[in-house]
Coordinates of C-alpha atoms in Angstrom, one line a residue:
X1 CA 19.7 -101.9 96.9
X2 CA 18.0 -101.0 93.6
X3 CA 14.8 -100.9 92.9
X4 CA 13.5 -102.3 89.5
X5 CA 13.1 -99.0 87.2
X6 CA 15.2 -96.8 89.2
X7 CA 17.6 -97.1 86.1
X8 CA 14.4 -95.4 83.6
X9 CA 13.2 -93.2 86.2
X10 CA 13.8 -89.4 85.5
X11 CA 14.2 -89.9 81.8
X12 CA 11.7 -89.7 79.1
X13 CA 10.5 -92.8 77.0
X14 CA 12.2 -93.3 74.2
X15 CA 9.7 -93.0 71.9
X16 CA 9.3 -89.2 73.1
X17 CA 12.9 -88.4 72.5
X18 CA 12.4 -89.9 69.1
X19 CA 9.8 -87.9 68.3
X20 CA 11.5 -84.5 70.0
X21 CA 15.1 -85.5 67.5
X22 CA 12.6 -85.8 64.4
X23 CA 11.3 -82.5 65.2
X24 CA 14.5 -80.6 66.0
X25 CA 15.8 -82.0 62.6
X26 CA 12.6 -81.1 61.0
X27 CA 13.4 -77.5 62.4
X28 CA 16.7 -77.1 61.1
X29 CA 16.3 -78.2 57.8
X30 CA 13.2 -75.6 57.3
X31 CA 15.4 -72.8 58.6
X32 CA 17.9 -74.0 56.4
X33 CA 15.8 -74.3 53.3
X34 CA 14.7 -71.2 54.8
X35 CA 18.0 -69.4 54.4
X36 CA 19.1 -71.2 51.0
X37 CA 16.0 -69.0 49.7
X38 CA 16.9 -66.1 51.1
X39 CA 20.2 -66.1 49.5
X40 CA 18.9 -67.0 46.5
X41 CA 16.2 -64.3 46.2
X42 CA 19.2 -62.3 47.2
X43 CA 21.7 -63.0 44.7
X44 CA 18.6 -62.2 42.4
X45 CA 17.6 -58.9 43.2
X46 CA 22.0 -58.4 43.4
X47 CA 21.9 -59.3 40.0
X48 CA 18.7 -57.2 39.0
X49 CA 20.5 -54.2 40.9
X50 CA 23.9 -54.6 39.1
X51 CA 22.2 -54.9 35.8
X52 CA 20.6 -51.6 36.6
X53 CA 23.3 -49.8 38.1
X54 CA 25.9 -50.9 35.0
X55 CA 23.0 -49.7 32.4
X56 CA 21.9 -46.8 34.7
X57 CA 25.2 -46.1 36.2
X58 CA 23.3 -45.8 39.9
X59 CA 22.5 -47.4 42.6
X60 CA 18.8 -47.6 42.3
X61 CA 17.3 -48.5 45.3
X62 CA 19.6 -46.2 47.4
X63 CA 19.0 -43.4 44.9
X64 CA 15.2 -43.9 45.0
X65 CA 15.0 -43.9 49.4
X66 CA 17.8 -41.0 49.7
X67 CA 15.7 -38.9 46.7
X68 CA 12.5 -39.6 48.5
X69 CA 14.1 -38.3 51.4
X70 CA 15.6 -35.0 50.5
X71 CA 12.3 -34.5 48.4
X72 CA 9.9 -34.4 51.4
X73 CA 12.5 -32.0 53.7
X74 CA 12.1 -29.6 50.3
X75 CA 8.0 -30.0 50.2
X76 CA 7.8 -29.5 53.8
X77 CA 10.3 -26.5 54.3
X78 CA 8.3 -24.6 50.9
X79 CA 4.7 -25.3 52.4
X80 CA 5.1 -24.5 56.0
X81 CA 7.6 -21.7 56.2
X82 CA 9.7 -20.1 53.0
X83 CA 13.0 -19.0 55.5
X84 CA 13.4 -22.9 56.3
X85 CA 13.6 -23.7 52.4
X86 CA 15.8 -20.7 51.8
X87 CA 17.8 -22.5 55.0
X88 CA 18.0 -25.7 53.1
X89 CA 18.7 -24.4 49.6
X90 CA 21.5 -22.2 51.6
X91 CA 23.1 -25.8 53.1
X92 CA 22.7 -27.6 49.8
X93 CA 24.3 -24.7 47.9
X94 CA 27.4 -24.8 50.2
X95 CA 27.8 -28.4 50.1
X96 CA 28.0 -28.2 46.1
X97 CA 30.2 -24.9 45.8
X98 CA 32.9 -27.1 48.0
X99 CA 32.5 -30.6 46.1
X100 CA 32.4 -28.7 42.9
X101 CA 35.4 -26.9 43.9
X102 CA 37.5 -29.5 45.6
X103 CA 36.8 -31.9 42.0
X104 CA 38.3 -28.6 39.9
X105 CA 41.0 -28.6 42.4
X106 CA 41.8 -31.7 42.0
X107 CA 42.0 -31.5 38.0
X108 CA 44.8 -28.8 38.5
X109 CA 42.6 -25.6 39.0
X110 CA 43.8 -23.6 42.0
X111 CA 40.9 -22.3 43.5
X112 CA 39.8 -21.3 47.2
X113 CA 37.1 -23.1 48.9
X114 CA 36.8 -20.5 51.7
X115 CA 35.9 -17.1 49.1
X116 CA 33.8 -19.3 47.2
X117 CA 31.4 -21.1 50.0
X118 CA 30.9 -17.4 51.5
X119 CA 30.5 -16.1 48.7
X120 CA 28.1 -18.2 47.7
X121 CA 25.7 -17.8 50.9
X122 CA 26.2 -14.2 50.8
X123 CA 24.4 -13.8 47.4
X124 CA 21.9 -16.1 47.9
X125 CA 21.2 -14.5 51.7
X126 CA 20.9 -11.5 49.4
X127 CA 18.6 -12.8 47.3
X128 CA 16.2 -13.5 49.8
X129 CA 16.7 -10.2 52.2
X130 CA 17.1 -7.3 50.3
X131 CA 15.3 -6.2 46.5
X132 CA 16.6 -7.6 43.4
X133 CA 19.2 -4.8 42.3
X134 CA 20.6 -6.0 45.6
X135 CA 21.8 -9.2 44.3
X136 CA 23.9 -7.6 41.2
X137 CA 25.7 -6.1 43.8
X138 CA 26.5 -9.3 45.7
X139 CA 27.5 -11.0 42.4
X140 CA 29.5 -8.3 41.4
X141 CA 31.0 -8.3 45.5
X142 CA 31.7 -12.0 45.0
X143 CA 33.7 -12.0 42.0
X144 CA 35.9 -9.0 43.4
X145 CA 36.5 -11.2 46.4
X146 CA 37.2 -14.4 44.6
X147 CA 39.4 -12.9 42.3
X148 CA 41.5 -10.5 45.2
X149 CA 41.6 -14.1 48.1
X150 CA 43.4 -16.1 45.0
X151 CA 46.0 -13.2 43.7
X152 CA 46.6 -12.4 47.4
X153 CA 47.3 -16.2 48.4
X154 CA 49.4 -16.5 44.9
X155 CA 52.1 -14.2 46.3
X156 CA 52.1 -16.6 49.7
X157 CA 52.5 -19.7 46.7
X158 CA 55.5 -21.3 45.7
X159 CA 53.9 -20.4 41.9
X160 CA 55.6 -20.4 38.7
X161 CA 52.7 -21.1 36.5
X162 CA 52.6 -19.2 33.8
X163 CA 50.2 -16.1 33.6
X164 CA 47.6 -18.1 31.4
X165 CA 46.9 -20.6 34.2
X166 CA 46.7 -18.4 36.8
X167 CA 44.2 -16.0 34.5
X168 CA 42.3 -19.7 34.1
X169 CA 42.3 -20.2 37.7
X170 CA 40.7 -16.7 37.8
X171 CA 37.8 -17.4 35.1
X172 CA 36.8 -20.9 36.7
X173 CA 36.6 -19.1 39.9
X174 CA 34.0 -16.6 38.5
X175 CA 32.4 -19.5 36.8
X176 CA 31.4 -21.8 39.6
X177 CA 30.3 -18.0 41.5
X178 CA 27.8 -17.8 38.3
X179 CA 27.2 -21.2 37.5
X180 CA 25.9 -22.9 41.5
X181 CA 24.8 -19.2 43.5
X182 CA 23.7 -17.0 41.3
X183 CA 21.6 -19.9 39.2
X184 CA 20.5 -21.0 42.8
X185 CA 19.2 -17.1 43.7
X186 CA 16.7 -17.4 41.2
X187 CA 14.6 -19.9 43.3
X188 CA 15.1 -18.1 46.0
X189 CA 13.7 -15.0 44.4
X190 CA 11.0 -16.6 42.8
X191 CA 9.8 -18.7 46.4
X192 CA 9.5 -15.0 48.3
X193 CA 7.0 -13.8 45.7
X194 CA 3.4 -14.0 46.5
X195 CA 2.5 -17.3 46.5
X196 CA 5.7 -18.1 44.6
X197 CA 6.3 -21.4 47.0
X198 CA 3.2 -23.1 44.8
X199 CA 5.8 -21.7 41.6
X200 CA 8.7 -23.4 42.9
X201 CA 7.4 -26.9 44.3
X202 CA 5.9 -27.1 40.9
X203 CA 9.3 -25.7 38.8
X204 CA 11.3 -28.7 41.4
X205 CA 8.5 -31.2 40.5
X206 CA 8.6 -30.4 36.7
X207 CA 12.3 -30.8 36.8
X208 CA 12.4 -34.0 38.9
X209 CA 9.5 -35.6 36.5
X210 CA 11.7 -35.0 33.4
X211 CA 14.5 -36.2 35.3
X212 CA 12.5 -39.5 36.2
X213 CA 10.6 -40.5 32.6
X214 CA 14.0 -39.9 31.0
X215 CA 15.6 -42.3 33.4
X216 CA 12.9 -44.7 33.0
X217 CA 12.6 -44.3 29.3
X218 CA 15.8 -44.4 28.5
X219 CA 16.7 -47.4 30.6
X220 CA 13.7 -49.3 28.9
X221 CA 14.1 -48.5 25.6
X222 CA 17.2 -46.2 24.9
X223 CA 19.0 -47.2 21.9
X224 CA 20.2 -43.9 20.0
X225 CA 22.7 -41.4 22.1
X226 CA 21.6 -37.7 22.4
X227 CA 25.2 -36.6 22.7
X228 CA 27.4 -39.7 22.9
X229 CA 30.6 -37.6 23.3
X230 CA 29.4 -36.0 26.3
X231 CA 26.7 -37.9 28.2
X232 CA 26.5 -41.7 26.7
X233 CA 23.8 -42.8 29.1
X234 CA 21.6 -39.8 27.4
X235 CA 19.5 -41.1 24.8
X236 CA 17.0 -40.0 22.3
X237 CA 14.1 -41.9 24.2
X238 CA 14.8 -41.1 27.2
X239 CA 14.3 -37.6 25.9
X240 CA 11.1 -38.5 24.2
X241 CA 10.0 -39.9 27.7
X242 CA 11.0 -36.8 29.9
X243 CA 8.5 -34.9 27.2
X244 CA 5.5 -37.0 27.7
X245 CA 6.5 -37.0 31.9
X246 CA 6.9 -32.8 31.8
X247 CA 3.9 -32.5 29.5
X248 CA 1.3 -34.7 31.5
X249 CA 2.9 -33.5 34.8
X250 CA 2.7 -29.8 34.2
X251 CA -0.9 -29.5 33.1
X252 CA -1.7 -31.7 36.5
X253 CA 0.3 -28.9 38.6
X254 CA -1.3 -26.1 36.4
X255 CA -4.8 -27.4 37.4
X256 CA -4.4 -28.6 41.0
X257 CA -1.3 -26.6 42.7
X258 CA -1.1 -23.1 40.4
X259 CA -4.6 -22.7 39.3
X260 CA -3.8 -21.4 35.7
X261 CA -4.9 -23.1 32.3
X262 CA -3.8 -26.2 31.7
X263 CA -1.7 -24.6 28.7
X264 CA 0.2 -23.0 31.1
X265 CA 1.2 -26.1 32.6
X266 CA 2.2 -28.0 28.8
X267 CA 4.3 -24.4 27.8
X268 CA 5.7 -24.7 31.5
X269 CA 7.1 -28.0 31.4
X270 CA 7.9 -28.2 28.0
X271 CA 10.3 -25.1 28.4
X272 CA 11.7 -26.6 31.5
X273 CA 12.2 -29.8 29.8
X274 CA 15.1 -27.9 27.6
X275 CA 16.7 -25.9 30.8
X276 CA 16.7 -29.2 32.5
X277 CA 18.3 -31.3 29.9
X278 CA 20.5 -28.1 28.8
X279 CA 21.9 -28.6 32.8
X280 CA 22.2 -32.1 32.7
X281 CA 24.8 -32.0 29.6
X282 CA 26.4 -29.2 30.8
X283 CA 27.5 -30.6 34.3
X284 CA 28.4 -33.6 32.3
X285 CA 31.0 -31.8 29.8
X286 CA 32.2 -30.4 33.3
X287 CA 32.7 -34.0 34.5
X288 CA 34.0 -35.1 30.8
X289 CA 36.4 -31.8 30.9
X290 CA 37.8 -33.0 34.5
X291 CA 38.0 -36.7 34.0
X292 CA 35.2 -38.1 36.3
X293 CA 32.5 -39.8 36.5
X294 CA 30.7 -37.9 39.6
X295 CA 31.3 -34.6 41.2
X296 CA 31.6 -36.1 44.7
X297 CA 30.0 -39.6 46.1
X298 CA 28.2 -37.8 49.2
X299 CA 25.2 -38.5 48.6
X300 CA 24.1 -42.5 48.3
X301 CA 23.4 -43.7 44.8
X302 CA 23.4 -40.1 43.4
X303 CA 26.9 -38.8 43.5
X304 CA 27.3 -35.8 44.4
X305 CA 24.8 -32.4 45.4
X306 CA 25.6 -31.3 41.7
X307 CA 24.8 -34.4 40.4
X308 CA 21.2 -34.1 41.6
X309 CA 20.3 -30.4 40.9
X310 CA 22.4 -29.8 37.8
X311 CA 19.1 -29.5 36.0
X312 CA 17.5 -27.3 38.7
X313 CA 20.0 -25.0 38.2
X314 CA 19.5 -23.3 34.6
X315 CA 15.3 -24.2 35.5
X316 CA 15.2 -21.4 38.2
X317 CA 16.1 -18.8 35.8
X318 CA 13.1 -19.8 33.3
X319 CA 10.4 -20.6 36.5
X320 CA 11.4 -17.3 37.5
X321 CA 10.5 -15.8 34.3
X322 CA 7.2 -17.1 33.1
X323 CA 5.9 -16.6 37.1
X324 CA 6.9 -13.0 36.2
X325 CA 5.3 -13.3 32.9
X326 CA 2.1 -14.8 33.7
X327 CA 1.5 -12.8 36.7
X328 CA 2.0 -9.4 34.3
X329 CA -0.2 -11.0 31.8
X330 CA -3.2 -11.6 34.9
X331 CA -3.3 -15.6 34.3
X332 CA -1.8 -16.3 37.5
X333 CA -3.7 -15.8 40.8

């Protein structure tokens, strides 16, 4: 028999399961205005990106985090111990001696990736090791073996090119030999001088400042093409704002990190300022002459190794140089 009640009892008052369905709906709708927001303030900054990237040609926020990141590996190697940085500069150099040479490849140049990697770390590992004449002699050592690895593995080729392309496949060969290790051996000269890790931070610094104020001058205000047939992106502003950037960034480093004059520091940067935008439009007439728009798309956001130290390249040289002069002249430490 059934008690009166025994039908409610167990179950909540309906007023209570009112209020608990009001507050689950509550729930969902905030989560789902919640989510409605995020994907709008998503497809915003997509947009923002896009914009960017088509104006910039780059992923921005990758290239910023992935830059940041191979920036401190390069601070931290030069400050703490110099054969680490020569390790890192050895890695990097391979890694664009085998894009570079796989894009040439690509384009119709027969050249050997093995010869030229070893090569490559040879004269640099000279560099470093032995005195200066030293590294002559490893240039001079690479272009023999270059030259002899291609002729030898043309007789193993089903080749009927003519004698001008193979003498072209010789000559690009020796160019990328010149133009990525022996460029690259200047840093590592300069960084086993006395104190010559404060020099190279500061050249890499210089060189990644220009880089930076003509990226964000240009993208704010470039109107007028430096060299439209080579490098469209390149503009006349962006220019003017990697001066200002290399000028108010090299007197800080003269002052603070090389103790010189803060002359030194406007005549450095100003000087690198031409190296670095002389490397930047030559790796893009290299890019224009092959028919791409990056060397490789390794790294995220920046292309390719090349991509990134193009202007580094033809800097190391010139750092080299006015550390050399400057120490001659006593203005250095």
């Amino acid at each position: 028999m059934t008690e009166p009640g025994d039908e409610t009892r167990g179950r909540a008052p309906r007023s209570k399961r009112v209020s608990r369905d009001e507050l689950q709906a509550q729930l969902r709708a905030r989560r789902a205005e919640l989510e409605r927001q995020v994907r709008s303030t998503r497809a915003q900054i997509d947009q923002v990106n896009e914009r960017i990237e088509a104006r910039a040609g780059r992923n921005l926020l990758l290239a910023t985090v992935f830059g940041l990141a191979l920036g401190l590996i390069m601070i931290a190697s030069l400050i703490f111990v110099k054969a680490i940085f020569v390790v890192f500069c050895g890695v990097v150099m391979a890694f664009t001696i085998f894009e570079l040479v796989r894009a040439l490849r690509e384009s119709g140049r027969r050249i050997d990736i093995i010869p030229a990697v070893i090569s490559g770390v040879t004269i640099l590992a000279v560099s470093f090791l032995a005195e200066p004449a030293w590294r002559w002699i490893a240039l001079a050592g690479a272009v023999v073996f270059v030259v002899l690895w291609r002729l030898v593995a043309r007789l193993f080729e089903a080749d009927k090119r003519s004698a001008r392309n193979v003498l072209r496949d010789l000559v690009t060969g020796i160019f990328v030999q010149l133009y990525v290790p022996f460029l690259a051996s200047f840093a590592v000269i300069l960084v086993a001088q006395p104190e010559g890790q404060w020099w190279t931070l500061a050249f890499l610094i210089l060189v990644i400042s220009v880089d930076i104020g003509a990226y964000a001058s240009g993208l704010s205000f470039g109107k007028h093409p430096m060299a439209p047939k080579i490098s469209p992106k390149k503009t006349w502003e962006g220019f003017a704002g990697a001066g200002v950037a290399a000028v108010v960034v090299g007197t800080v480093l003269a002052i603070f990190m090389l103790h010189v004059p803060w002359w030194v520091g406007v005549i450095f940067g100003l000087a690198l300022l031409g190296t670095a935008t002389l490397g930047d439009l030559t790796e893009s007439l290299i890019k224009r002459d092959i028919g791409i728009k990056d060397i490789s798309s390794w790294l995220p956001g920046h292309g390719g190794f090349l991509d990134r130290i193009d202007s580094m390249l033809p800097s190391a040289p010139l750092a080299l140089l006015m550390y050399t002069l400057f120490s001659v002249t006593g203005i250095t430490a």
